mmCIF file of C-alpha atoms in Angstrom:
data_model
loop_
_atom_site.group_PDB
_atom_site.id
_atom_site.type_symbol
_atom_site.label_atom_id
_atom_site.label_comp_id
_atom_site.label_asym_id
_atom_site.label_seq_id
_atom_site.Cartn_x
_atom_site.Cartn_y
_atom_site.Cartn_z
ATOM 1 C CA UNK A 1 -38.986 21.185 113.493
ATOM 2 C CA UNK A 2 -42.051 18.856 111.910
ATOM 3 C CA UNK A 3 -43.130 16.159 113.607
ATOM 4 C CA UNK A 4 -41.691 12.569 112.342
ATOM 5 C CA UNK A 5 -43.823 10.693 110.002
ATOM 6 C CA UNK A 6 -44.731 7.583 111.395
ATOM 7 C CA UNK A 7 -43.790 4.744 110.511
ATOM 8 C CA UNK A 8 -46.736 2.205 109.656
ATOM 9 C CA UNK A 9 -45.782 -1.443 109.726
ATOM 10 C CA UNK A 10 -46.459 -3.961 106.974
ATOM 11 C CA UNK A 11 -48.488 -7.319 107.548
ATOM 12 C CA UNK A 12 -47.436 -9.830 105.085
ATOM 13 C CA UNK A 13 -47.336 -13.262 105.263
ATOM 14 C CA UNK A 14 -44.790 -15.990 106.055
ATOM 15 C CA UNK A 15 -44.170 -18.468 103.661
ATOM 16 C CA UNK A 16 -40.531 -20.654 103.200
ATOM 17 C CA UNK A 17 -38.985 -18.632 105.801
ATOM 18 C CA UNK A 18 -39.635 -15.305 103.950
ATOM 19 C CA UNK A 19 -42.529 -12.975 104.004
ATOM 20 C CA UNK A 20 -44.370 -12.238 100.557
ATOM 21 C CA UNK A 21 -47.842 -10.656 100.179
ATOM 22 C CA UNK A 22 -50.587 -12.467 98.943
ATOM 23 C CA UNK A 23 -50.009 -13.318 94.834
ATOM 24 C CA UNK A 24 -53.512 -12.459 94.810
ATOM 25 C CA UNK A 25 -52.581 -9.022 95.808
ATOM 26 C CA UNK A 26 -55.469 -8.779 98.402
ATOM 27 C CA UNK A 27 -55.693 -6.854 101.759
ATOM 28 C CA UNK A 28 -58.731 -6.449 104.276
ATOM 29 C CA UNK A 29 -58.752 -4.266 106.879
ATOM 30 C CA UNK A 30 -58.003 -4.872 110.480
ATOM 31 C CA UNK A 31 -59.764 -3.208 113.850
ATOM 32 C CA UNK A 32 -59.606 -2.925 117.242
ATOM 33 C CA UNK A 33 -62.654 -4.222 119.199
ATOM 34 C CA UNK A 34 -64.120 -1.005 118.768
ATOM 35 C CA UNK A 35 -63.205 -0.704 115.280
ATOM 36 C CA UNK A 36 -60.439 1.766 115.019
ATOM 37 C CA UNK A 37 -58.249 1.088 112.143
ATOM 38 C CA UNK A 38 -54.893 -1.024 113.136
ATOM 39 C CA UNK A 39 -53.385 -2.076 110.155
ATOM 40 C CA UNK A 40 -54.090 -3.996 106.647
ATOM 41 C CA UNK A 41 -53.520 -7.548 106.702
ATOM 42 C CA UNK A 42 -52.824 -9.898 103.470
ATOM 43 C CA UNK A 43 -55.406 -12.024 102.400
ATOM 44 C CA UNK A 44 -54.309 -15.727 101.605
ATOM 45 C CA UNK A 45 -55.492 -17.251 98.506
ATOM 46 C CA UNK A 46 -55.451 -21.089 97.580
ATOM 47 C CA UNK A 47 -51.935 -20.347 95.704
ATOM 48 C CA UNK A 48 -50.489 -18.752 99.158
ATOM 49 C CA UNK A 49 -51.225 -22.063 101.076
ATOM 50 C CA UNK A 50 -50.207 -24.308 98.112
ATOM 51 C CA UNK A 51 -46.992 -22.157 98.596
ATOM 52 C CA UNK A 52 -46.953 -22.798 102.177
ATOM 53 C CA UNK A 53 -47.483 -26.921 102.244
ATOM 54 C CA UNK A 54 -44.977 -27.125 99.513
ATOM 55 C CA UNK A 55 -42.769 -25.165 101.969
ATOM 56 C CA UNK A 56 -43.974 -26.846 105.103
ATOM 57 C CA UNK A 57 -43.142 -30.435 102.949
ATOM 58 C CA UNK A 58 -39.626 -28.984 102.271
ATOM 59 C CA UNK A 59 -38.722 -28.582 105.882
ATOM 60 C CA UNK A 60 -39.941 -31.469 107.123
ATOM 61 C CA UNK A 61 -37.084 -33.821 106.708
ATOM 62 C CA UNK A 62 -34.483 -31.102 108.485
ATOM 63 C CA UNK A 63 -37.501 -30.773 111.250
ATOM 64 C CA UNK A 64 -37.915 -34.080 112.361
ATOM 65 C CA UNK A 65 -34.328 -35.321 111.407
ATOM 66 C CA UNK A 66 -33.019 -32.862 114.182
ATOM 67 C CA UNK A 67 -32.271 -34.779 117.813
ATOM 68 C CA UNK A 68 -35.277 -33.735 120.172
ATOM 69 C CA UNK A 69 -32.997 -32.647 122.564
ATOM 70 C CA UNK A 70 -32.006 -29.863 119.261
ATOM 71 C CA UNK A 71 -35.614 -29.409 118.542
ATOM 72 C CA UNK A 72 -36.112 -28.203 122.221
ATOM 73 C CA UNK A 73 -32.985 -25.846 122.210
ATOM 74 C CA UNK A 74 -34.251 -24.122 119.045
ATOM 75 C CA UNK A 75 -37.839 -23.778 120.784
ATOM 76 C CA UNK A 76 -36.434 -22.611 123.784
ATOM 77 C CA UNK A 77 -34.980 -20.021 121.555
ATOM 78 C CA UNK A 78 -38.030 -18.675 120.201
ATOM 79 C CA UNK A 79 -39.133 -18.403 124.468
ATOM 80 C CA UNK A 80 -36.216 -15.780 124.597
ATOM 81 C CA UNK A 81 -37.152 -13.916 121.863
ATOM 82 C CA UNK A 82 -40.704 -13.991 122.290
ATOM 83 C CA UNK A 83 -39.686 -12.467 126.040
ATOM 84 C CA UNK A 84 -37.656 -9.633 124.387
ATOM 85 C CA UNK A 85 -40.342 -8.893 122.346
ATOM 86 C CA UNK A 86 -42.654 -8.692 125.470
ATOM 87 C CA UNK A 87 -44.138 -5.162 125.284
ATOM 88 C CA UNK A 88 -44.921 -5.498 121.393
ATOM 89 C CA UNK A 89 -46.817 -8.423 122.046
ATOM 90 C CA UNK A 90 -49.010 -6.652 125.261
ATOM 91 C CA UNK A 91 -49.584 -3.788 123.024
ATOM 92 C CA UNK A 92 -51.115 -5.910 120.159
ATOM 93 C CA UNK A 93 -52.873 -8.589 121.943
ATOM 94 C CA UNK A 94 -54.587 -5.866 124.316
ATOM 95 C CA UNK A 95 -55.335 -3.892 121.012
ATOM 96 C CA UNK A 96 -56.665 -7.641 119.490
ATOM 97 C CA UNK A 97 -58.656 -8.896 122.185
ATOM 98 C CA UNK A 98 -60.044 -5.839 123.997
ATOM 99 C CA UNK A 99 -58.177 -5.675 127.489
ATOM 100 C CA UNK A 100 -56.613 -3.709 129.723
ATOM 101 C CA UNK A 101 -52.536 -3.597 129.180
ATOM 102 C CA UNK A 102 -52.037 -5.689 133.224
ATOM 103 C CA UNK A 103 -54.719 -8.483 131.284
ATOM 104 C CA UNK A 104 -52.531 -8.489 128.673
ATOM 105 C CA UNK A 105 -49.168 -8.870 130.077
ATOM 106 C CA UNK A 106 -50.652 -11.697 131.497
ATOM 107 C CA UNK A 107 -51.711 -13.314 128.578
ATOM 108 C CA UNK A 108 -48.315 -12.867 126.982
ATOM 109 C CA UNK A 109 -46.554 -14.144 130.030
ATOM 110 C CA UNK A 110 -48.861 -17.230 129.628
ATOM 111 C CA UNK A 111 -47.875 -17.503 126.024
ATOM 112 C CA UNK A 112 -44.004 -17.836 126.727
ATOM 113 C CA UNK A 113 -44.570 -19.885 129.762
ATOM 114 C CA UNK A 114 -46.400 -22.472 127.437
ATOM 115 C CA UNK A 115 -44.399 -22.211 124.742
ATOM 116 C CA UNK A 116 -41.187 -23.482 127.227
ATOM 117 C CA UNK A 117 -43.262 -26.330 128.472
ATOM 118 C CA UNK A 118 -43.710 -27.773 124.684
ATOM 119 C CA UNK A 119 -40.076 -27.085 124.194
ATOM 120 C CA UNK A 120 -38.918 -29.106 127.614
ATOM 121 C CA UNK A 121 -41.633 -31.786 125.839
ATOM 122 C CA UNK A 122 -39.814 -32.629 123.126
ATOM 123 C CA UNK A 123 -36.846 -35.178 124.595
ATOM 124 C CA UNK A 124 -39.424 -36.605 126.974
ATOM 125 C CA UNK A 125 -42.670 -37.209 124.597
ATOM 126 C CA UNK A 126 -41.055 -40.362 123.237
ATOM 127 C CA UNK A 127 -40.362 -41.986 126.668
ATOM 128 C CA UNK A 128 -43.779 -40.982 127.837
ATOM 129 C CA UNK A 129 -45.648 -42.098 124.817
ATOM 130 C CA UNK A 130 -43.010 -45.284 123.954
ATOM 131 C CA UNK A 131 -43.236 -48.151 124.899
ATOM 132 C CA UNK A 132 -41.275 -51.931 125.344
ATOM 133 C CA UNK A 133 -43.953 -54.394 124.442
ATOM 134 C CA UNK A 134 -44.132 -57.623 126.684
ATOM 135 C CA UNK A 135 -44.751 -60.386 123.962
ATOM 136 C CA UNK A 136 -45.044 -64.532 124.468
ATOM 137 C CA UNK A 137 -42.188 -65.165 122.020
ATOM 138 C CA UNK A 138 -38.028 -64.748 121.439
ATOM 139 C CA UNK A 139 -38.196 -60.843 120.579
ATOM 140 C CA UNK A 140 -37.920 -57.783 121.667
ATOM 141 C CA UNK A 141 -40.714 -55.213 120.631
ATOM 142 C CA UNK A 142 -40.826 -51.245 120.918
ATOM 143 C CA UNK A 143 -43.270 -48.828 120.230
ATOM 144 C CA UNK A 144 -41.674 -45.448 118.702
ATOM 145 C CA UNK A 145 -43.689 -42.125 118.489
ATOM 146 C CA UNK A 146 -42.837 -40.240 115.233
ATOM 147 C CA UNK A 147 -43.629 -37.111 113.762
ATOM 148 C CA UNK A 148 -47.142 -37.374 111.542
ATOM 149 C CA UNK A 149 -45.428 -34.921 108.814
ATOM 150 C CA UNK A 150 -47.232 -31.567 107.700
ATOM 151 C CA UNK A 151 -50.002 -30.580 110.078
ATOM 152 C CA UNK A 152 -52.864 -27.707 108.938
ATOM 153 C CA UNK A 153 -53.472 -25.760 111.952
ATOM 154 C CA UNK A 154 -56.508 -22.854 112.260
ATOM 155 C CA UNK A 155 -55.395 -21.221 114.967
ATOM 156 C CA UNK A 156 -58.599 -19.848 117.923
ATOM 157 C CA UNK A 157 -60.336 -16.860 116.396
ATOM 158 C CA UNK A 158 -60.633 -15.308 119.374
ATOM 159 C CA UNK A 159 -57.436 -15.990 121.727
ATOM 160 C CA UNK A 160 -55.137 -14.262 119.388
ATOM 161 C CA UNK A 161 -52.037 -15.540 121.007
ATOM 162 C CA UNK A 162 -52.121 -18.066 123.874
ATOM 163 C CA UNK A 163 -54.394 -20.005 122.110
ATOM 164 C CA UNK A 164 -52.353 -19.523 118.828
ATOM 165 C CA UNK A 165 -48.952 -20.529 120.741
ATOM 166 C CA UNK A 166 -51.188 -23.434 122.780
ATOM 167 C CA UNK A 167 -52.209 -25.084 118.965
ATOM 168 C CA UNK A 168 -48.659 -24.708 117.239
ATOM 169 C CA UNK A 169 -46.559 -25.613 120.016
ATOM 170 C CA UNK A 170 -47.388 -29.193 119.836
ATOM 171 C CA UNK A 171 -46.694 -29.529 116.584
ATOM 172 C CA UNK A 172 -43.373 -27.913 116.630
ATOM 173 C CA UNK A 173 -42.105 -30.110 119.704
ATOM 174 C CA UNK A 174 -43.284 -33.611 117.898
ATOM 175 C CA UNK A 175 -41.075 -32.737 114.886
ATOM 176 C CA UNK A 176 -43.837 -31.959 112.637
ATOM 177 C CA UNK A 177 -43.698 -28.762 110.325
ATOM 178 C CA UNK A 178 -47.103 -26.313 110.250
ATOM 179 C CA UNK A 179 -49.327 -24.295 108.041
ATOM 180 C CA UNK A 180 -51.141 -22.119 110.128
ATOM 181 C CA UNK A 181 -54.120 -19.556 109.526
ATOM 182 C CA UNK A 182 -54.230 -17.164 111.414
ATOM 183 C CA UNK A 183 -56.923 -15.763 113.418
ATOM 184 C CA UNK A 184 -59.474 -13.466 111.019
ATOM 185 C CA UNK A 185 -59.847 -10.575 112.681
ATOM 186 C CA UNK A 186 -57.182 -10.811 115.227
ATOM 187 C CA UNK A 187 -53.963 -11.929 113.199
ATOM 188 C CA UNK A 188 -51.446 -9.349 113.694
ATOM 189 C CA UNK A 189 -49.759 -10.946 117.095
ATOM 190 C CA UNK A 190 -49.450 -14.079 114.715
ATOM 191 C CA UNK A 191 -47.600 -11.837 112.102
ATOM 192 C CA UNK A 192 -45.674 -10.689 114.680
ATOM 193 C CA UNK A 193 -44.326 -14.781 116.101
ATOM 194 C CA UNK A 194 -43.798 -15.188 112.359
ATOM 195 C CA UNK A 195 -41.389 -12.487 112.856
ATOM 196 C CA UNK A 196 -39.648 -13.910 115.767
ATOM 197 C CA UNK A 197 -39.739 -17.264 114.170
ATOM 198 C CA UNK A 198 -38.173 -15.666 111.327
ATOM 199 C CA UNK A 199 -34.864 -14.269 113.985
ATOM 200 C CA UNK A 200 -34.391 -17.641 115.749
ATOM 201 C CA UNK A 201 -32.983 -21.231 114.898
ATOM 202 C CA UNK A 202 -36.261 -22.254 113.318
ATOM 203 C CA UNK A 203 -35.549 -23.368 109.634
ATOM 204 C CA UNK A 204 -37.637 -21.908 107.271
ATOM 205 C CA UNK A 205 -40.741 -23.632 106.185
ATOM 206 C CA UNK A 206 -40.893 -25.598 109.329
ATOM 207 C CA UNK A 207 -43.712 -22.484 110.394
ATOM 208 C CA UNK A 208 -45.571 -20.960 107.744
ATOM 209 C CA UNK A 209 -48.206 -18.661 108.369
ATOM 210 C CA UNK A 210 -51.349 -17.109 106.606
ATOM 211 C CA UNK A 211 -53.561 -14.224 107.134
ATOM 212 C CA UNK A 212 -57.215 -14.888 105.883
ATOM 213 C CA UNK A 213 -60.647 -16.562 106.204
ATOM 214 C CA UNK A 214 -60.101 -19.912 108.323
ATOM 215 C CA UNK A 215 -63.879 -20.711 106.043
ATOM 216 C CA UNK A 216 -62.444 -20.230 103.089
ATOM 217 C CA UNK A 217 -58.491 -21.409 103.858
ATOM 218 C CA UNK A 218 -60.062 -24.115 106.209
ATOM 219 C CA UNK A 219 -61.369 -26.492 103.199
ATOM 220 C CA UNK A 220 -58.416 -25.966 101.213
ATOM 221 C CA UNK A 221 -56.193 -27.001 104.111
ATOM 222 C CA UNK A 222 -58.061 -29.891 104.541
ATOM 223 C CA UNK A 223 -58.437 -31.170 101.251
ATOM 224 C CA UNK A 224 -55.047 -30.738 99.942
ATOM 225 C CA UNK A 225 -52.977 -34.364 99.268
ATOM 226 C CA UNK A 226 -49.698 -33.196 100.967
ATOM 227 C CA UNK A 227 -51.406 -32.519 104.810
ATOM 228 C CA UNK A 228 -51.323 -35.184 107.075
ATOM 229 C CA UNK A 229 -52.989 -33.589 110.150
ATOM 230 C CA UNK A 230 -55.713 -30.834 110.964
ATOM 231 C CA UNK A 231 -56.688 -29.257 113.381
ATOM 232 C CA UNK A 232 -59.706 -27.362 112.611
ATOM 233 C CA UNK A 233 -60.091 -25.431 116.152
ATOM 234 C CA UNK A 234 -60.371 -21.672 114.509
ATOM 235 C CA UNK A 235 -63.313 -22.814 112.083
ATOM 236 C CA UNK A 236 -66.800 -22.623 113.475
ATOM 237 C CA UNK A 237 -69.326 -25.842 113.826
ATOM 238 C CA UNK A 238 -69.712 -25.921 110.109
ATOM 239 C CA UNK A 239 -66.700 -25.428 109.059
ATOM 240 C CA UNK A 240 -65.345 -28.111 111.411
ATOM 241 C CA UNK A 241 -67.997 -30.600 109.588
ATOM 242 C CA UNK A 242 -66.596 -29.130 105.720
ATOM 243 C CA UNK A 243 -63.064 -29.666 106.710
ATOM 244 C CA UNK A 244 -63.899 -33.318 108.196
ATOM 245 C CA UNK A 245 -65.548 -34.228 105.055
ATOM 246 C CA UNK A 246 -62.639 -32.555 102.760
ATOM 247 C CA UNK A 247 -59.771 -34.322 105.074
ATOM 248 C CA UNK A 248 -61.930 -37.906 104.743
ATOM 249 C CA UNK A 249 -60.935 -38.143 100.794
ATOM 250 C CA UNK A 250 -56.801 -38.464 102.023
ATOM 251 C CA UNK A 251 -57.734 -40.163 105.481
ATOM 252 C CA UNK A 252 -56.035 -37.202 107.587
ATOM 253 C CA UNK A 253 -55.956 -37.071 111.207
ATOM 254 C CA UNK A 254 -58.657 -34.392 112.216
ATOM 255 C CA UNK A 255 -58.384 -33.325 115.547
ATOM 256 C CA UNK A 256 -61.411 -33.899 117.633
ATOM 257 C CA UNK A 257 -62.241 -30.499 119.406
ATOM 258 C CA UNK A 258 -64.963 -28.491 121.178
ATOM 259 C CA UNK A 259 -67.633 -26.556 119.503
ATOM 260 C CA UNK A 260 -66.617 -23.790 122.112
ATOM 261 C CA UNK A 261 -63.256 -22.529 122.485
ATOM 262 C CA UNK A 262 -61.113 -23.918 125.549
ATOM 263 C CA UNK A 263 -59.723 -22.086 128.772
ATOM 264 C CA UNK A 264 -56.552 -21.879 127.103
ATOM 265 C CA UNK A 265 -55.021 -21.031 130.583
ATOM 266 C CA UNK A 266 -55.620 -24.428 131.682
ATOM 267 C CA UNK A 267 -52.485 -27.165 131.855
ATOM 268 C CA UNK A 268 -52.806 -28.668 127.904
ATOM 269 C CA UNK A 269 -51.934 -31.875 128.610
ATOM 270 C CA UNK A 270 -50.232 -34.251 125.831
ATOM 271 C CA UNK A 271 -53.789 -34.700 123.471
ATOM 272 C CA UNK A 272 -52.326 -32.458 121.363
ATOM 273 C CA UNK A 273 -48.923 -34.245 121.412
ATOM 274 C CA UNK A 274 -50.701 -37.470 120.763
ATOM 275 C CA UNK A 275 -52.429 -36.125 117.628
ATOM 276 C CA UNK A 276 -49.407 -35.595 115.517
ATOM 277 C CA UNK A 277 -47.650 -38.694 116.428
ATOM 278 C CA UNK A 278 -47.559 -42.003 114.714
ATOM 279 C CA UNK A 279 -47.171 -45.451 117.018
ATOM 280 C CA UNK A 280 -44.033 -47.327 114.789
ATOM 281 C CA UNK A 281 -43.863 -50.516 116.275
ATOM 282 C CA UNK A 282 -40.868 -52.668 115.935
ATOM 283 C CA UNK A 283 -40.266 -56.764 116.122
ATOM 284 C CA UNK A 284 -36.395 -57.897 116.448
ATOM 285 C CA UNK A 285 -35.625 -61.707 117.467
ATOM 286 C CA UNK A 286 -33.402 -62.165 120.097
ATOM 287 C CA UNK A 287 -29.909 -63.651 120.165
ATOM 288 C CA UNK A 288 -29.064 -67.065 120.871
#
């Protein structure tokens, strides 16, 4: 009896919940860290991510309508799938990033570990970040955190996972909806959420995600009208300046970040939280 042909596994992207290939029709290769062949990944063009913030834009009102306490039950979700999909995710994170298989069961049991804390975040951020304002007058005042709207988010080049999970997360558990680009030369653990995204309670469009350049996406991203947020952590130094001065002409919310990448093992704290919320303040006289 022959031996079975193998099966190789497609790459595409994820756009509105489903998972077309690049209009463009473009590909690039993708390697291991010593450059064995992995798989060929679609390259995003500026009618892919138009595609995606028109999706992203879509969602948003189902998104952020939910309760939080929904919001976290659907992220806590994605935690159980992303467990079941445990091996998978060692295999092609060790394969990404160049470590041994223990190194990378670690970094995936990081990854679902910090994607439950953002989901246990999201009935809690608004009491944490809230506020009832003392003011010298007959009202009462509150300060509400809500959800920014679409956020453009280039994921770490280099921490093909945690980091991804560790700059999405945040913007799932405020309510916001995301356009992400991938990492360039490590993006197929990012297909690979898409695909558990795809299998959970997450609406379509709320996550979309693109495979390409975060120099050439990046700019795009930043300039288009219909983003609200950035976070320009995958592009390098220059690219960080590029998308700054692209995201200045619609006044977006850049994320301030550092040149280096982070220990993305350390606790995140709620700057990233804080980032894609808006302060709504609100004045009501009191009765008689």
């Amino acid at each position: 009896m022959s031996d079975r042909v193998s099966v190789a596994k497609t790459y595409k992207l994820y756009i509105g919940g489903a998972f077309p290939r690049s209009e463009s029709g473009r590909t690039y290769p993708v390697t291991d860290t010593k450059g064995r062949f992995l798989a060929n990944a679609s390259h995003a063009s500026r009618k892919d991510l138009r595609d995606a913030v028109t999706a992203a834009r879509a969602a948003f009102p189902v998104w952020s309508g939910a309760t939080a306490y929904n919001r976290g039950q659907v992220l806590y979700r994605v935690a159980e799938l992303l467990e079941g999909r445990r091996e998978q995710f060692v295999t092609e994170v060790a394969d990404a990033e160049g470590i041994s298989p223990r190194k990378a069961q670690a970094v995936v049991d990081a990854t679902v570990d910090r994607w439950v804390w953002y989901a246990g975040w999201t009935d809690k951020v608004a009491a944490v970040l809230g506020a009832a304002n003392p003011v010298a007058g007959p009202y009462f005042s509150f300060t509400v955190p809500e959800p920014t709207g679409v956020a453009g988010v280039l994921a770490p080049q280099d921490s093909s996972l945690l980091g991804l999970v560790s700059v999405l997360a945040p913007v799932l558990a405020t309510g916001c909806t995301a356009v992400v680009v991938s990492s360039a030369q490590r993006p197929l653990p990012a297909v690979t959420l898409s695909e558990v995204l795809a299998t959970s309670d997450v609406p379509g469009g709320v996550v979309n995600v693109l495979t390409g350049r975060a120099g050439e996406l990046g700019p795009w991203l930043a300039s288009h009208a219909d983003v609200n947020a950035i976070d320009p952590t995958g592009a390098g130094p220059m690219g960080r300046v590029e998308i700054a001065r692209e995201a200045a002409a619609t006044v977006k919310r850049v994320l301030a970040v550092a040149e280096d990448e982070p220990d993305w093992t350390a606790r995140p704290g709620l700057t990233r939280l804080r980032h894609y919320l808006e302060a709504k303040t609100v004045w009501h006289p009191m009765g008689p």
